[in-house]
Coordinates of C-alpha atoms and ligand atoms in Angstrom, one line a residue:
X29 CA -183.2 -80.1 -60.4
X30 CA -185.3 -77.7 -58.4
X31 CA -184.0 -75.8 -55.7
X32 CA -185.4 -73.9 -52.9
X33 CA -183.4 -70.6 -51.6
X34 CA -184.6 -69.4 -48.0
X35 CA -182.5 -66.0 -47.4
X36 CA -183.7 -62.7 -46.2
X37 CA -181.0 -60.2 -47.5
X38 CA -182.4 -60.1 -50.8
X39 CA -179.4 -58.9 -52.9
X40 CA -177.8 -62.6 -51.8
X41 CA -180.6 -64.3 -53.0
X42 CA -181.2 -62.3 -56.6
X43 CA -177.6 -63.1 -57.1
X44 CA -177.9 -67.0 -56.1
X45 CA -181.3 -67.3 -58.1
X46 CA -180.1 -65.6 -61.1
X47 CA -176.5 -68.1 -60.7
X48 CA -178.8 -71.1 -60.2
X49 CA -180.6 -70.4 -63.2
X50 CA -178.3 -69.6 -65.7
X51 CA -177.0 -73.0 -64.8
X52 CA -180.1 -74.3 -65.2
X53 CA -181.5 -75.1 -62.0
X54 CA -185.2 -74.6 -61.2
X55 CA -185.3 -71.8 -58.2
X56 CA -187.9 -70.4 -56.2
X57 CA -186.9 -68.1 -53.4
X58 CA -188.3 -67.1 -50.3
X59 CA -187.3 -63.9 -47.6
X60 CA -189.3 -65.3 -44.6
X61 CA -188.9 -68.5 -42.4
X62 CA -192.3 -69.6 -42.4
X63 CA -192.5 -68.9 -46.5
X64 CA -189.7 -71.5 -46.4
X65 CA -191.2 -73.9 -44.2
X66 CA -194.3 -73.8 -46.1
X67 CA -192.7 -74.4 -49.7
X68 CA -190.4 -77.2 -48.0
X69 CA -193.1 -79.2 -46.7
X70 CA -194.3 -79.0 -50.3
X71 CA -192.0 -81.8 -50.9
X72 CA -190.9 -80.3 -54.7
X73 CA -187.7 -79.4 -54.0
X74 CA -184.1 -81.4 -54.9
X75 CA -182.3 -79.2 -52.3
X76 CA -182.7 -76.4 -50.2
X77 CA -180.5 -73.2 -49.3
X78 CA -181.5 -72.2 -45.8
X79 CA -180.3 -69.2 -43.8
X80 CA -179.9 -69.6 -40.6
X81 CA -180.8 -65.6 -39.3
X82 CA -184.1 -65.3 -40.8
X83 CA -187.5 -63.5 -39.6
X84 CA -190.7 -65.4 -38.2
X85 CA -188.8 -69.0 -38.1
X86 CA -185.3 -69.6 -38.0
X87 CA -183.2 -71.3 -40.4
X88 CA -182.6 -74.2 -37.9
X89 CA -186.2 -74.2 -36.6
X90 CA -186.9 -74.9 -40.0
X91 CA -184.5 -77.4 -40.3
X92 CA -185.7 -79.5 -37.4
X93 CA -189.5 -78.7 -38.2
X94 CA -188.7 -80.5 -41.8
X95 CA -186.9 -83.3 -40.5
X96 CA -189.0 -84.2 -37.9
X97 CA -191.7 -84.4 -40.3
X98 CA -189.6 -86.9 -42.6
X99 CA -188.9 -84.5 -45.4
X100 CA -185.4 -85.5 -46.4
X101 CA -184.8 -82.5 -49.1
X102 CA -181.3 -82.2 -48.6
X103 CA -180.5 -79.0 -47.2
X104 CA -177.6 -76.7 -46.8
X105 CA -177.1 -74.2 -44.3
X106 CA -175.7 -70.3 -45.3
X107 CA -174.1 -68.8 -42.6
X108 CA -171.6 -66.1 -41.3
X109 CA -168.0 -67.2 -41.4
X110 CA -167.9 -66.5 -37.7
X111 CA -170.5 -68.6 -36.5
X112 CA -169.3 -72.2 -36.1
X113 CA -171.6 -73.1 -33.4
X114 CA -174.1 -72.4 -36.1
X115 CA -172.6 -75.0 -38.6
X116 CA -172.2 -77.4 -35.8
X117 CA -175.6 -77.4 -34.4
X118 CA -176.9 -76.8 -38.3
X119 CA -175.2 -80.4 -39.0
X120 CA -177.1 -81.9 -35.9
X121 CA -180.4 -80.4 -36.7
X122 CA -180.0 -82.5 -39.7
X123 CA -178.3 -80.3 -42.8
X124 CA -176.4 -82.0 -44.9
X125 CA -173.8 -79.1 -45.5
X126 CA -173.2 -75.8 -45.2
X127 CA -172.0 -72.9 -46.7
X128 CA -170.2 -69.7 -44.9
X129 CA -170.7 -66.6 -46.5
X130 CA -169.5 -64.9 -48.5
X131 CA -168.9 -67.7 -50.7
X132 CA -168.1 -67.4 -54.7
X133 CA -170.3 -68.4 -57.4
X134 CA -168.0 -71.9 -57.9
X135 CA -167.8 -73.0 -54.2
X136 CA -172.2 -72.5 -54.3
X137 CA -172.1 -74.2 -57.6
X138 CA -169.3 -77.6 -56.6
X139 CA -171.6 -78.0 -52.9
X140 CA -174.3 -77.9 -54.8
X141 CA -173.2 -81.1 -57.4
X142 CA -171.6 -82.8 -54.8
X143 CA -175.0 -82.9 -52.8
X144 CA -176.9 -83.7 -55.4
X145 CA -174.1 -86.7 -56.7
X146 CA -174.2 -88.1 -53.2
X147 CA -178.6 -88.0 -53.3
X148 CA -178.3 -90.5 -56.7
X149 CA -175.5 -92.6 -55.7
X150 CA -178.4 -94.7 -53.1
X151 CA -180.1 -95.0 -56.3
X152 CA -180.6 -98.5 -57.2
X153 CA -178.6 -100.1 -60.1
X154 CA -181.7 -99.9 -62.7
X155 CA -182.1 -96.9 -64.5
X156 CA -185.0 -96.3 -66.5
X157 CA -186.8 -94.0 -69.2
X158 CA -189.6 -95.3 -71.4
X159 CA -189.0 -98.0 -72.6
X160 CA -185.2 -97.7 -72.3
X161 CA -183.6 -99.3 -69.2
X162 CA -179.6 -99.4 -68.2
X163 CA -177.9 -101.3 -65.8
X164 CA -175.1 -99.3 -63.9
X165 CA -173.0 -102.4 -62.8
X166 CA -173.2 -104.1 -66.0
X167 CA -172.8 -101.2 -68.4
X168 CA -175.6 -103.0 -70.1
X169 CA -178.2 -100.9 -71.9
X170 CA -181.7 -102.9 -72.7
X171 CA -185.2 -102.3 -74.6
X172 CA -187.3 -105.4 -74.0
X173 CA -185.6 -108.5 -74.5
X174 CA -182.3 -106.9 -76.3
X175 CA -179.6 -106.0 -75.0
X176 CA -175.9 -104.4 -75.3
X177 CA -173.1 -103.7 -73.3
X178 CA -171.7 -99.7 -73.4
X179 CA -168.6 -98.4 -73.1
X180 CA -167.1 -96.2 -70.3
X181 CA -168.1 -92.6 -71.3
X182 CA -171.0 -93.9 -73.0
X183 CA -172.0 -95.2 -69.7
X184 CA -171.4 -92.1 -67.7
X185 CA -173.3 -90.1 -70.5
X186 CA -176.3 -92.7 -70.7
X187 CA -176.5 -92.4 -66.7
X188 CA -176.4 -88.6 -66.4
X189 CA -179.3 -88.7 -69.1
X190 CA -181.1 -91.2 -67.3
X191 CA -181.2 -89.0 -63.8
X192 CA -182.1 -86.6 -65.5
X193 CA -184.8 -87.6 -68.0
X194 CA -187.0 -84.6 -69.7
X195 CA -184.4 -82.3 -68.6
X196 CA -182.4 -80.7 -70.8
X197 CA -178.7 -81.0 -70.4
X198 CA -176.5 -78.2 -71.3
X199 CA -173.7 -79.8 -73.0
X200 CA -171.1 -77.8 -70.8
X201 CA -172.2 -79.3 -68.4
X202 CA -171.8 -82.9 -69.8
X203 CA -168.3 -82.1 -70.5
X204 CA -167.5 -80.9 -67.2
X205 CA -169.5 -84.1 -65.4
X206 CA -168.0 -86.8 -67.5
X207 CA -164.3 -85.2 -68.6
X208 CA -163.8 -82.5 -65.6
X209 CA -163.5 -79.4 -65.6
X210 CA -159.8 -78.6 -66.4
X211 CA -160.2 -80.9 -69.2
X212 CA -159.8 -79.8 -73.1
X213 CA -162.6 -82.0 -74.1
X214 CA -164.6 -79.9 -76.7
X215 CA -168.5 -80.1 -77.9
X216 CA -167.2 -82.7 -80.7
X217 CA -166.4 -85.5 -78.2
X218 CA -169.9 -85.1 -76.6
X219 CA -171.2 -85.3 -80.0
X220 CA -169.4 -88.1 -81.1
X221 CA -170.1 -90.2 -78.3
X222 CA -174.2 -88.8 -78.9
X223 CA -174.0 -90.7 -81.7
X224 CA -172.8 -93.7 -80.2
X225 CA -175.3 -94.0 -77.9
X226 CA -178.0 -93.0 -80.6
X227 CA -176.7 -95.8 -83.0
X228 CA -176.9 -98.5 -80.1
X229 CA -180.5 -97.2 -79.3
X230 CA -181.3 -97.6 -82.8
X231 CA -180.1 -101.0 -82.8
X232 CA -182.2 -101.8 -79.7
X233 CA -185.4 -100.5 -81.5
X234 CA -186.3 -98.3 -78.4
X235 CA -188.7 -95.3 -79.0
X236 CA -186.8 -93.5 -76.5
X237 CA -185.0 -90.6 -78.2
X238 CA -182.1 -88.2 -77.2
X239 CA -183.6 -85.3 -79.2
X240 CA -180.9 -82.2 -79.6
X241 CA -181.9 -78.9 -78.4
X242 CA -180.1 -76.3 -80.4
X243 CA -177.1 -74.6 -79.6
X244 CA -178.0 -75.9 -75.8
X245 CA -177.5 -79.6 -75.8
X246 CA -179.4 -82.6 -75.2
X247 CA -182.6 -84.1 -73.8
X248 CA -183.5 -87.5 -73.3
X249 CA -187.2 -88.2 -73.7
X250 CA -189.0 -91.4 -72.8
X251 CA -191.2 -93.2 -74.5
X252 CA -192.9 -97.1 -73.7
X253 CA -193.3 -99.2 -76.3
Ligands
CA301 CA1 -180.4 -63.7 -42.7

């Protein structure tokens, strides 16, 4: 996921960049409206961050500018604690949330999923990666003309994959996605159910692989047939 942050009080942004990042997010940051109106309309971004108080173009200038050229990048707005009005008009300019400052590292974090949750949810029921395709109502995971059904958390693991093909997935993150965050699921179950899903794609004879990065996670890479 690649994110765009469009703040001009630079300590805010070095400490949301160097946040995003360790969680493995893709950021570029930008001090100046206009930088950010330029990098939005590049179209590259999963989400962007966008001040509202900024020089040359306004956060909500920017905003309207974006949307009125059909660029649907979600967005959320930062803003003071004390400026409603802001998060009001924010909403109608066409942000999708917003964020008052100062907020903590896990408030950025959990607006930040929940965004991105709501994004893939209109995403049809077909999943695909290579040659490897999975259907989110049936549970039913196919490579050509085979196919077999998966269980619950294999499901929720094979679809997190899926959205996110080529990326690595940190298996923290796994955990937290598919068992929640006060759970006391460990790096074993991930494993285990890893190998689930590897035998059943074995059994499919797909050349799609989930390949193990080291001491990070996994990574689910495509390939046709
Ligand atoms: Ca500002």
């Amino acid at each position: 996921m690649r994110i765009l942050i469009v703040e001009d009080e630079k300590p805010l942004t070095d400490a949301m960049t160097e946040i995003l990042r360790q969680n493995h997010y893709q950021v570029d940051a930008v001090y100046h409206g206009s930088h950010g109106l330029e990098y939005a309309r590049s179209n590259l971004y999963d989400l962007i961050l966008l001040d509202i108080m900024l020089p040359g173009i306004d956060g909500l200038s920017v905003l309207k500018t974006l949307r009125k050229e059909h660029i649907t990048t979600p967005v959320i707005i930062l803003t003071a604690k004390s400026e409603v009005a802001d998060i009001i008009t924010g909403l109608d300019a066409g942000s999708d949330d917003y964020l008052a400052k100062p907020f903590s590292t896990g408030e950025l974090l959990a607006r930040i999923r929940a965004l991105s949750r709501r994004s893939t949810s209109y995403n049809d029921e077909i999943l695909s990666c290579g040659d490897l395709s999975f259907n989110k109502n049936t549970m039913e995971l196919s490579c050509g003309a085979d196919s077999l059904k998966l269980g619950l958390k294999e499901s929720q693991l094979m679809e997190l994959l899926l959205n996110n093909a080529g990326r690595i997935m940190p298996k923290d993150l796994l955990i937290e996605k598919i068992w929640g965050l006060d759970s006391n699921a460990e790096y074993n179950n991930i494993e285990v159910y890893i190998s689930f899903l590897r035998q059943k794609m074995t059994f499919l004879g797909t050349r799609t692989q989930i390949r193990t990065i080291r001491g990070v996670g996994y990574q689910l890479e495509g390939k046709d047939a």
